[in-house]
PDB file of C-alpha atoms in Angstrom:
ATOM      1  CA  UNK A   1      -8.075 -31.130 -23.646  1.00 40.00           C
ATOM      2  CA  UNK A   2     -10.650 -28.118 -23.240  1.00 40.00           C
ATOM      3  CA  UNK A   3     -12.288 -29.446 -20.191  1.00 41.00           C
ATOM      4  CA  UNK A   4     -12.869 -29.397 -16.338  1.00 39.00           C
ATOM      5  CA  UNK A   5     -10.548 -31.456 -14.735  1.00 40.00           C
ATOM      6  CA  UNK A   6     -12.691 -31.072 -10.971  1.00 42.00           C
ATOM      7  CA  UNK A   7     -16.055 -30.043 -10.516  1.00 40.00           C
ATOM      8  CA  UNK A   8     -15.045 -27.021  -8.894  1.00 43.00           C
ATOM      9  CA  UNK A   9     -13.297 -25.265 -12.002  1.00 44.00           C
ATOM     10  CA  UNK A  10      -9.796 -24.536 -10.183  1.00 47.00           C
ATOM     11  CA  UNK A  11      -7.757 -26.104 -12.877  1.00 55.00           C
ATOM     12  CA  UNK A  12      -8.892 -25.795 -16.518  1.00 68.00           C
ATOM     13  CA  UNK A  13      -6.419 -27.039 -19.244  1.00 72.00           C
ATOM     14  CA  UNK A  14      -6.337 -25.376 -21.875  1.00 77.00           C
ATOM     15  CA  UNK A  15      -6.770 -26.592 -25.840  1.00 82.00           C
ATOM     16  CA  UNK A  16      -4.856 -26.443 -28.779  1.00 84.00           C
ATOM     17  CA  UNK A  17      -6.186 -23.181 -30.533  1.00 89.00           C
ATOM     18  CA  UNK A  18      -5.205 -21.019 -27.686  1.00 87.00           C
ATOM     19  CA  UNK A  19      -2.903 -19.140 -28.675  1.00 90.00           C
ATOM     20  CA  UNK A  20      -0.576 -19.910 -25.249  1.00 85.00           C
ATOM     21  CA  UNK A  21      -0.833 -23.367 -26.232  1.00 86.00           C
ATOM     22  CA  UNK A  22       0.698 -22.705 -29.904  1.00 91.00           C
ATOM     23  CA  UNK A  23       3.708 -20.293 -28.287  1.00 90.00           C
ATOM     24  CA  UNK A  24       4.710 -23.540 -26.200  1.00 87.00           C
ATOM     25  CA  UNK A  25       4.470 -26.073 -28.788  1.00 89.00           C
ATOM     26  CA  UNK A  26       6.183 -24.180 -31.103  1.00 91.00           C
ATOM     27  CA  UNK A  27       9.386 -23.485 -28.452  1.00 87.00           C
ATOM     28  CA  UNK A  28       9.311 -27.290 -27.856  1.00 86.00           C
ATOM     29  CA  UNK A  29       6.976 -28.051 -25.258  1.00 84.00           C
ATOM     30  CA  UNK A  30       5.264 -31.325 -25.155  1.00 85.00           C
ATOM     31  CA  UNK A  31       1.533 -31.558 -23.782  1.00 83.00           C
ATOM     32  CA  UNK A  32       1.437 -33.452 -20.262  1.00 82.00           C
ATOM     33  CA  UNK A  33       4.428 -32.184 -19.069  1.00 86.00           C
ATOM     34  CA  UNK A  34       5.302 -29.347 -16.677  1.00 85.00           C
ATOM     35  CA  UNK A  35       7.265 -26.639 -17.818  1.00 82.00           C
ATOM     36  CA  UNK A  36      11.252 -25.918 -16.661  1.00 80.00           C
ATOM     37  CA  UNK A  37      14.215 -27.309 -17.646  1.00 82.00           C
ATOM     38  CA  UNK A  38      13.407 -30.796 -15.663  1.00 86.00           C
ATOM     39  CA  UNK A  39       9.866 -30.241 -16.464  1.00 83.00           C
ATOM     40  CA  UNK A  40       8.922 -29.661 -13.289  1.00 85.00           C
ATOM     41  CA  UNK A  41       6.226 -27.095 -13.510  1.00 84.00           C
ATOM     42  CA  UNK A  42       2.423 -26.400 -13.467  1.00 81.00           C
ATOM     43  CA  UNK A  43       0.598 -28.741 -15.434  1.00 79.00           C
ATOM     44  CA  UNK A  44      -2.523 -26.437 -15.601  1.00 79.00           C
ATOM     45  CA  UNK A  45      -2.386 -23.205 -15.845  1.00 77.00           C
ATOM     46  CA  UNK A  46      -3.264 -20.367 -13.015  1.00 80.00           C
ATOM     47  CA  UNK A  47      -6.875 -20.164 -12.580  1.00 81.00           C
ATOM     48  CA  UNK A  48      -7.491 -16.224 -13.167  1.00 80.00           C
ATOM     49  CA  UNK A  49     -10.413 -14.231 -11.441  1.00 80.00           C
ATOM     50  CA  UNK A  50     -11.998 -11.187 -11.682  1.00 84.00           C
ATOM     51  CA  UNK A  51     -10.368  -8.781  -8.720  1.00 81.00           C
ATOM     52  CA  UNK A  52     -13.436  -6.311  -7.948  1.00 83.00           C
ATOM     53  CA  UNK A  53     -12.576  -4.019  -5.099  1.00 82.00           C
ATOM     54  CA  UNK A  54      -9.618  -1.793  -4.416  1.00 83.00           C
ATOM     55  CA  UNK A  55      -7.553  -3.335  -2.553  1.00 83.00           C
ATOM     56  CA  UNK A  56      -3.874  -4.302  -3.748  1.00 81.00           C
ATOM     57  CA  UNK A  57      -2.954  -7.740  -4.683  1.00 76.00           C
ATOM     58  CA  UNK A  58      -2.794 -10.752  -2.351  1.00 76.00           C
ATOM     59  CA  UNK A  59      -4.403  -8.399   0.725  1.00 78.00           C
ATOM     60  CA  UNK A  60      -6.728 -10.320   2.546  1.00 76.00           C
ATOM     61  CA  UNK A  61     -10.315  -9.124   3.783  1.00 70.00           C
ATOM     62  CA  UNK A  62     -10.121  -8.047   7.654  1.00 69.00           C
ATOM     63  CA  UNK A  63     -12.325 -10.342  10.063  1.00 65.00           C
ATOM     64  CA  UNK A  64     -14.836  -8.488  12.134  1.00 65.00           C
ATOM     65  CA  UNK A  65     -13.494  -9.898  15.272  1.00 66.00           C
ATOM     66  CA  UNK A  66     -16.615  -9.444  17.998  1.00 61.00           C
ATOM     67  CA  UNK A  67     -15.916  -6.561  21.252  1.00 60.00           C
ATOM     68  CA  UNK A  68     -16.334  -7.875  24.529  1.00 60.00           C
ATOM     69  CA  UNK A  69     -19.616  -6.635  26.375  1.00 59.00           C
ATOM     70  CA  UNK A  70     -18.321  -3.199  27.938  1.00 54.00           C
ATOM     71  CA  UNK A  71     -19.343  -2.738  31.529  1.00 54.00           C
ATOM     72  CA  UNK A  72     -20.747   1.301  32.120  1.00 54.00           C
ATOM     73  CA  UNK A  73     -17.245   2.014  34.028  1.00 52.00           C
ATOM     74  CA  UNK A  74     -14.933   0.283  31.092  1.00 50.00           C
ATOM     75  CA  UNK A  75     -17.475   2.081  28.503  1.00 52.00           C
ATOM     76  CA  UNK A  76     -16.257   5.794  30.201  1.00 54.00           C
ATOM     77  CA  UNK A  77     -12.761   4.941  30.271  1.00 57.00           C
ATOM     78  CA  UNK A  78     -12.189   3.931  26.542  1.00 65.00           C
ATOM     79  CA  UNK A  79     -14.359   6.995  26.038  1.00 71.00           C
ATOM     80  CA  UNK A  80     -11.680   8.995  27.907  1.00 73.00           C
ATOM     81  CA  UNK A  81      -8.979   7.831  26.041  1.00 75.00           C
ATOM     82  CA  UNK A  82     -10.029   7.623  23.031  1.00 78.00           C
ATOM     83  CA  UNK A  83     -10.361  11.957  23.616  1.00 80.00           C
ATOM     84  CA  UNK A  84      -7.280  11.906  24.934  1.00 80.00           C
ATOM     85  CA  UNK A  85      -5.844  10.134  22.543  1.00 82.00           C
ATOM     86  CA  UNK A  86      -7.589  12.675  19.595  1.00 82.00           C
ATOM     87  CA  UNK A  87      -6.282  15.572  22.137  1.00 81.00           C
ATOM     88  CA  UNK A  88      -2.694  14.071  21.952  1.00 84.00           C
ATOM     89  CA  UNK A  89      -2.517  13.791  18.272  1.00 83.00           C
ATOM     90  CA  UNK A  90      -3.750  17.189  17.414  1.00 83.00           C
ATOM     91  CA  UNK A  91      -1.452  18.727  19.554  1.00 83.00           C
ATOM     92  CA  UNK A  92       1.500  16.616  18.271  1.00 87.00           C
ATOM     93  CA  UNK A  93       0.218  18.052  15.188  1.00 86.00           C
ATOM     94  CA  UNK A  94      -0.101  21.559  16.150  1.00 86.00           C
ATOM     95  CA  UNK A  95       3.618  21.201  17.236  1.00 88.00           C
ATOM     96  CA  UNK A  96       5.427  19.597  13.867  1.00 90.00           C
ATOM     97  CA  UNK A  97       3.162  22.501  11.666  1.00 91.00           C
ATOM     98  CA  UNK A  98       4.930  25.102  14.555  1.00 92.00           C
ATOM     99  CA  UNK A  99       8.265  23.428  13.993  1.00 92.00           C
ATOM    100  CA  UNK A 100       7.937  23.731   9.971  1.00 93.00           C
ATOM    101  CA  UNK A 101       6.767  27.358  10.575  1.00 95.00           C
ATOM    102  CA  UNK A 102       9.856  28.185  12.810  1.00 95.00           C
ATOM    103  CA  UNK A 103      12.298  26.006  10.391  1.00 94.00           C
ATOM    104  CA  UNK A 104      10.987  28.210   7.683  1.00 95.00           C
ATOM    105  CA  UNK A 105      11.698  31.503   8.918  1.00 94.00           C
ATOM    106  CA  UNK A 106      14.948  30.091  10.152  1.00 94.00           C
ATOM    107  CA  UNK A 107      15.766  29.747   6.651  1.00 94.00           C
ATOM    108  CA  UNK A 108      14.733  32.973   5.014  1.00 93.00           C
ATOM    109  CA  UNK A 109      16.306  35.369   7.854  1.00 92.00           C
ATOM    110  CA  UNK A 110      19.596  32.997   7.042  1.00 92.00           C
ATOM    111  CA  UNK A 111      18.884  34.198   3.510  1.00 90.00           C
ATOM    112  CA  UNK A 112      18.230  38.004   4.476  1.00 88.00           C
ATOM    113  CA  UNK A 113      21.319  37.991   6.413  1.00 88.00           C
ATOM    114  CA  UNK A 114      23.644  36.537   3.828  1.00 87.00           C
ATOM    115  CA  UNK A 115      22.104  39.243   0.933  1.00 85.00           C
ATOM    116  CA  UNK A 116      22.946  42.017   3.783  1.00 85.00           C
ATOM    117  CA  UNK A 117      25.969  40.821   4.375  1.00 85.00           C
ATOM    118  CA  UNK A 118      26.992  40.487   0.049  1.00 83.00           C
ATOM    119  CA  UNK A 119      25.086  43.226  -0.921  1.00 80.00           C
ATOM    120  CA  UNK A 120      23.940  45.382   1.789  1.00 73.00           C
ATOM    121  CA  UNK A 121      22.443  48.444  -0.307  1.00 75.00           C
ATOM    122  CA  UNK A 122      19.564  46.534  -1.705  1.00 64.00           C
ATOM    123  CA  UNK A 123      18.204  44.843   1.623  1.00 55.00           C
TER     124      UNK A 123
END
């Protein structure tokens, strides 16, 4: 029961002191037989593997896919907009910190003018 069932150790079965294998039996599972109400199921269990980088579960490794050969004239352009590109980005976030700024001080002259209007002696 404890052995390989391929040479390539994908599907392991597991014996009868593990303690998995004593939960089943005891909550009527019979060995050979899948698990589910029409016994259905796995056979084996899940192979499990050591995950060693930090990437989330079930994400894949990205392929190095290999650039065309750049001509000189196609190696300027992407340089150009790749610059632009930076040039456009800063800016658009140049603009959203301005529009924070200005929604900010929006908010606390609606505050001073509310206080002057209540209580106009200590504003």
């Amino acid at each position: 029961m404890g052995e390989a069932l391929d040479s390539s150790g994908s599907s392991i079965a597991i014996n009868s002191s593990n303690i998995g294998f004593q939960l089943l039996k005891k909550h009527g599972w019979k060995e050979g037989t899948g698990l589910g109400i029409s016994e259905q199921g796995r056979l084996e269990p899940v192979q499990a593997y050591v995950k060693n980088n930090k990437k989330g579960l079930g994400a894949e490794k990205k392929r190095k896919t290999q650039k065309p050969i750049d001509t000189p004239d196609s190696k300027g352009k992407d340089d150009e907009e790749q610059t632009s590109s930076k040039k456009t980005k800063a800016l658009s976030k140049r603009m959203r910190k301005m529009q924070e700024r200005e929604k900010h001080l929006q908010g606390k002259e609606f505050e001073r003018a509310f206080f002057r209007e209540f209580w106009p002696d200590n504003v």
